[in-house]
Structure formats: structure tokens, C-alpha cells
PDB file of C-alpha atoms in Angstrom:
ATOM      1  CA  MET A   1       0.000   0.000   0.000  1.00  0.00           C
ATOM      2  CA  LYS A   2       2.846   2.375   0.886  1.00  0.00           C
ATOM      3  CA  LYS A   3       4.432   1.755  -2.540  1.00  0.00           C
ATOM      4  CA  PHE A   4       1.233   2.998  -4.147  1.00  0.00           C
ATOM      5  CA  PHE A   5       0.734   6.175  -2.127  1.00  0.00           C
ATOM      6  CA  THR A   6       4.306   7.449  -2.059  1.00  0.00           C
ATOM      7  CA  PRO A   7       4.556   8.057  -5.840  1.00  0.00           C
ATOM      8  CA  LEU A   8       1.026   9.436  -5.818  1.00  0.00           C
ATOM      9  CA  LEU A   9       1.967  11.885  -3.085  1.00  0.00           C
ATOM     10  CA  ALA A  10       5.105  12.930  -4.994  1.00  0.00           C
ATOM     11  CA  LEU A  11       3.077  13.475  -8.163  1.00  0.00           C
ATOM     12  CA  GLY A  12       0.554  15.594  -6.271  1.00  0.00           C
ATOM     13  CA  ALA A  13       3.335  17.742  -4.806  1.00  0.00           C
ATOM     14  CA  ALA A  14       4.939  18.223  -8.228  1.00  0.00           C
ATOM     15  CA  LEU A  15       1.648  19.206  -9.830  1.00  0.00           C
ATOM     16  CA  SER A  16       0.912  21.602  -6.992  1.00  0.00           C
ATOM     17  CA  MET A  17       4.317  23.258  -7.443  1.00  0.00           C
ATOM     18  CA  GLN A  18       3.810  23.541 -11.191  1.00  0.00           C
ATOM     19  CA  SER A  19       0.406  25.178 -10.816  1.00  0.00           C
ATOM     20  CA  SER A  20       1.905  27.551  -8.234  1.00  0.00           C
ATOM     21  CA  LEU A  21       4.616  28.581 -10.719  1.00  0.00           C
ATOM     22  CA  ALA A  22       2.000  29.148 -13.416  1.00  0.00           C
ATOM     23  CA  ALA A  23      -0.033  31.280 -11.005  1.00  0.00           C
ATOM     24  CA  ASP A  24       3.079  33.323 -10.116  1.00  0.00           C
ATOM     25  CA  THR A  25       3.823  33.850 -13.814  1.00  0.00           C
ATOM     26  CA  ALA A  26       0.260  34.979 -14.498  1.00  0.00           C
ATOM     27  CA  ALA A  27       0.326  37.289 -11.475  1.00  0.00           C
ATOM     28  CA  ALA A  28       3.648  38.816 -12.558  1.00  0.00           C
ATOM     29  CA  GLU A  29       2.434  39.375 -16.124  1.00  0.00           C
ATOM     30  CA  ALA A  30      -0.722  41.051 -14.826  1.00  0.00           C
ATOM     31  CA  LEU A  31       1.323  43.199 -12.457  1.00  0.00           C
ATOM     32  CA  PHE A  32       3.637  44.209 -15.312  1.00  0.00           C
ATOM     33  CA  LYS A  33       0.616  45.394 -17.286  1.00  0.00           C
ATOM     34  CA  ILE A  34      -1.044  47.401 -14.495  1.00  0.00           C
ATOM     35  CA  LYS A  35       2.091  49.049 -13.106  1.00  0.00           C
ATOM     36  CA  PRO A  36       4.080  51.675 -15.078  1.00  0.00           C
ATOM     37  CA  CYS A  37       6.567  49.025 -16.303  1.00  0.00           C
ATOM     38  CA  ALA A  38       5.014  48.602 -19.752  1.00  0.00           C
ATOM     39  CA  ALA A  39       5.309  52.331 -20.479  1.00  0.00           C
ATOM     40  CA  CYS A  40       9.082  51.927 -20.873  1.00  0.00           C
ATOM     41  CA  HIS A  41       9.726  48.195 -21.267  1.00  0.00           C
ATOM     42  CA  ASN A  42       8.780  45.549 -23.797  1.00  0.00           C
ATOM     43  CA  LEU A  43       9.463  41.834 -23.563  1.00  0.00           C
ATOM     44  CA  ASP A  44      11.574  41.556 -26.694  1.00  0.00           C
ATOM     45  CA  MET A  45      12.905  44.950 -27.721  1.00  0.00           C
ATOM     46  CA  LYS A  46      14.323  48.171 -26.342  1.00  0.00           C
ATOM     47  CA  MET A  47      11.875  51.024 -25.895  1.00  0.00           C
ATOM     48  CA  VAL A  48      12.812  53.686 -23.352  1.00  0.00           C
ATOM     49  CA  GLY A  49      14.381  50.942 -21.244  1.00  0.00           C
ATOM     50  CA  PRO A  50      15.852  47.592 -22.279  1.00  0.00           C
ATOM     51  CA  GLY A  51      13.754  44.643 -23.375  1.00  0.00           C
ATOM     52  CA  LEU A  52      13.008  42.367 -20.443  1.00  0.00           C
ATOM     53  CA  LYS A  53      14.547  39.343 -22.147  1.00  0.00           C
ATOM     54  CA  GLU A  54      17.761  41.357 -22.533  1.00  0.00           C
ATOM     55  CA  VAL A  55      17.668  42.082 -18.794  1.00  0.00           C
ATOM     56  CA  ALA A  56      17.163  38.369 -18.090  1.00  0.00           C
ATOM     57  CA  ALA A  57      20.108  37.459 -20.337  1.00  0.00           C
ATOM     58  CA  LYS A  58      22.382  40.048 -18.703  1.00  0.00           C
ATOM     59  CA  TYR A  59      21.717  38.735 -15.192  1.00  0.00           C
ATOM     60  CA  ALA A  60      21.439  35.005 -16.008  1.00  0.00           C
ATOM     61  CA  GLY A  61      23.438  33.042 -13.468  1.00  0.00           C
ATOM     62  CA  THR A  62      24.231  36.114 -11.361  1.00  0.00           C
ATOM     63  CA  ALA A  63      23.989  35.420  -7.647  1.00  0.00           C
ATOM     64  CA  GLY A  64      21.468  37.699  -5.951  1.00  0.00           C
ATOM     65  CA  ALA A  65      20.055  38.955  -9.267  1.00  0.00           C
ATOM     66  CA  ALA A  66      16.418  38.753  -8.111  1.00  0.00           C
ATOM     67  CA  ASP A  67      17.115  40.896  -5.052  1.00  0.00           C
ATOM     68  CA  LEU A  68      19.192  43.352  -7.094  1.00  0.00           C
ATOM     69  CA  LEU A  69      16.471  43.756  -9.728  1.00  0.00           C
ATOM     70  CA  ALA A  70      13.712  43.954  -7.116  1.00  0.00           C
ATOM     71  CA  GLY A  71      15.552  46.824  -5.464  1.00  0.00           C
ATOM     72  CA  ARG A  72      15.965  48.613  -8.776  1.00  0.00           C
ATOM     73  CA  ILE A  73      12.301  48.107  -9.654  1.00  0.00           C
ATOM     74  CA  LYS A  74      11.160  49.474  -6.319  1.00  0.00           C
ATOM     75  CA  ASN A  75      13.702  52.279  -5.814  1.00  0.00           C
ATOM     76  CA  GLY A  76      14.725  53.183  -9.369  1.00  0.00           C
ATOM     77  CA  THR A  77      18.212  53.354 -10.849  1.00  0.00           C
ATOM     78  CA  VAL A  78      20.344  55.151 -13.416  1.00  0.00           C
ATOM     79  CA  GLY A  79      23.481  54.229 -15.320  1.00  0.00           C
ATOM     80  CA  THR A  80      23.062  50.489 -15.742  1.00  0.00           C
ATOM     81  CA  TRP A  81      21.526  50.756 -19.223  1.00  0.00           C
ATOM     82  CA  GLY A  82      22.568  54.291 -20.100  1.00  0.00           C
ATOM     83  CA  GLN A  83      21.830  57.703 -18.638  1.00  0.00           C
ATOM     84  CA  MET A  84      18.028  57.514 -18.875  1.00  0.00           C
ATOM     85  CA  PRO A  85      16.898  57.066 -15.257  1.00  0.00           C
ATOM     86  CA  MET A  86      14.403  54.413 -14.279  1.00  0.00           C
ATOM     87  CA  PRO A  87      12.160  56.017 -11.652  1.00  0.00           C
ATOM     88  CA  ALA A  88      11.066  54.322  -8.464  1.00  0.00           C
ATOM     89  CA  ASN A  89       7.898  52.306  -8.988  1.00  0.00           C
ATOM     90  CA  PRO A  90       4.789  52.137  -6.806  1.00  0.00           C
ATOM     91  CA  VAL A  91       5.232  48.484  -5.842  1.00  0.00           C
ATOM     92  CA  THR A  92       5.551  46.628  -2.578  1.00  0.00           C
ATOM     93  CA  GLU A  93       8.661  44.607  -1.740  1.00  0.00           C
ATOM     94  CA  ALA A  94       6.741  41.413  -2.586  1.00  0.00           C
ATOM     95  CA  GLU A  95       5.547  42.805  -5.933  1.00  0.00           C
ATOM     96  CA  ALA A  96       9.057  43.951  -6.836  1.00  0.00           C
ATOM     97  CA  LYS A  97      10.427  40.494  -6.002  1.00  0.00           C
ATOM     98  CA  LEU A  98       7.703  38.778  -8.035  1.00  0.00           C
ATOM     99  CA  LEU A  99       8.407  41.022 -11.027  1.00  0.00           C
ATOM    100  CA  ALA A 100      12.169  40.491 -10.725  1.00  0.00           C
ATOM    101  CA  GLU A 101      11.840  36.716 -10.565  1.00  0.00           C
ATOM    102  CA  TRP A 102       9.483  36.751 -13.546  1.00  0.00           C
ATOM    103  CA  VAL A 103      11.871  38.901 -15.599  1.00  0.00           C
ATOM    104  CA  LEU A 104      14.755  36.556 -14.782  1.00  0.00           C
ATOM    105  CA  SER A 105      12.663  33.578 -15.929  1.00  0.00           C
ATOM    106  CA  LEU A 106      12.179  34.994 -19.423  1.00  0.00           C
ATOM    107  CA  LYS A 107      14.072  33.374 -22.283  1.00  0.00           C
TER     108      LYS A 107
END
């Protein structure tokens, strides 16, 4: 009986994690659209700011990248992508982290 339930439990946990990741992705995309982000950023190409996939590529494999980007999203920055400043955004710490993790997941 135990041999039957253990794989079933593992499958349930994996499916739950996958649906959680999909929900986080959907929430981040919705947040991107309702916050000022889309006024300056596009997924694939440079507008006022860099394309988000370019940001993801630049920070791929960088330790602490999600925290770094979350801080820049929340507090603003200048100089990383040129002299055009990115203003601070009206997001919570959790929203900034969600957006940063989503950006880093883009390919």
C-alpha cells in the first residue's frame, strides 16, 4: 500500500508546485501590465528601457540577481543601461520580487 501512495503523493506535490509557478507567472504578467513598467519596457525589444529578455540574459546566473532587480524596480536606478533614469515604482517589496523573478525567468 505504501508503494502505491508514495509516488502518488510525490506526483501531487509536483503538480501543486507547477500550478503555483504558473499562477506566479500569471500574477507577474498582470502586475507588469497594471504598473508603469510597460510604459518603458517591452518583452523583446528596447523602448525607453531595455527589453526584459535582454535584462534576463544580462543577469542570467548572477547570484542575488532577483534581489538586485527587485531593489531597482522598487527604488529606481540610473546608469546600468545608459543615462536615462528608471524612476522608483509604486510596488511593494513582494511585488518587486515577483516582477524580478518573472523577468529573470524569461528566455
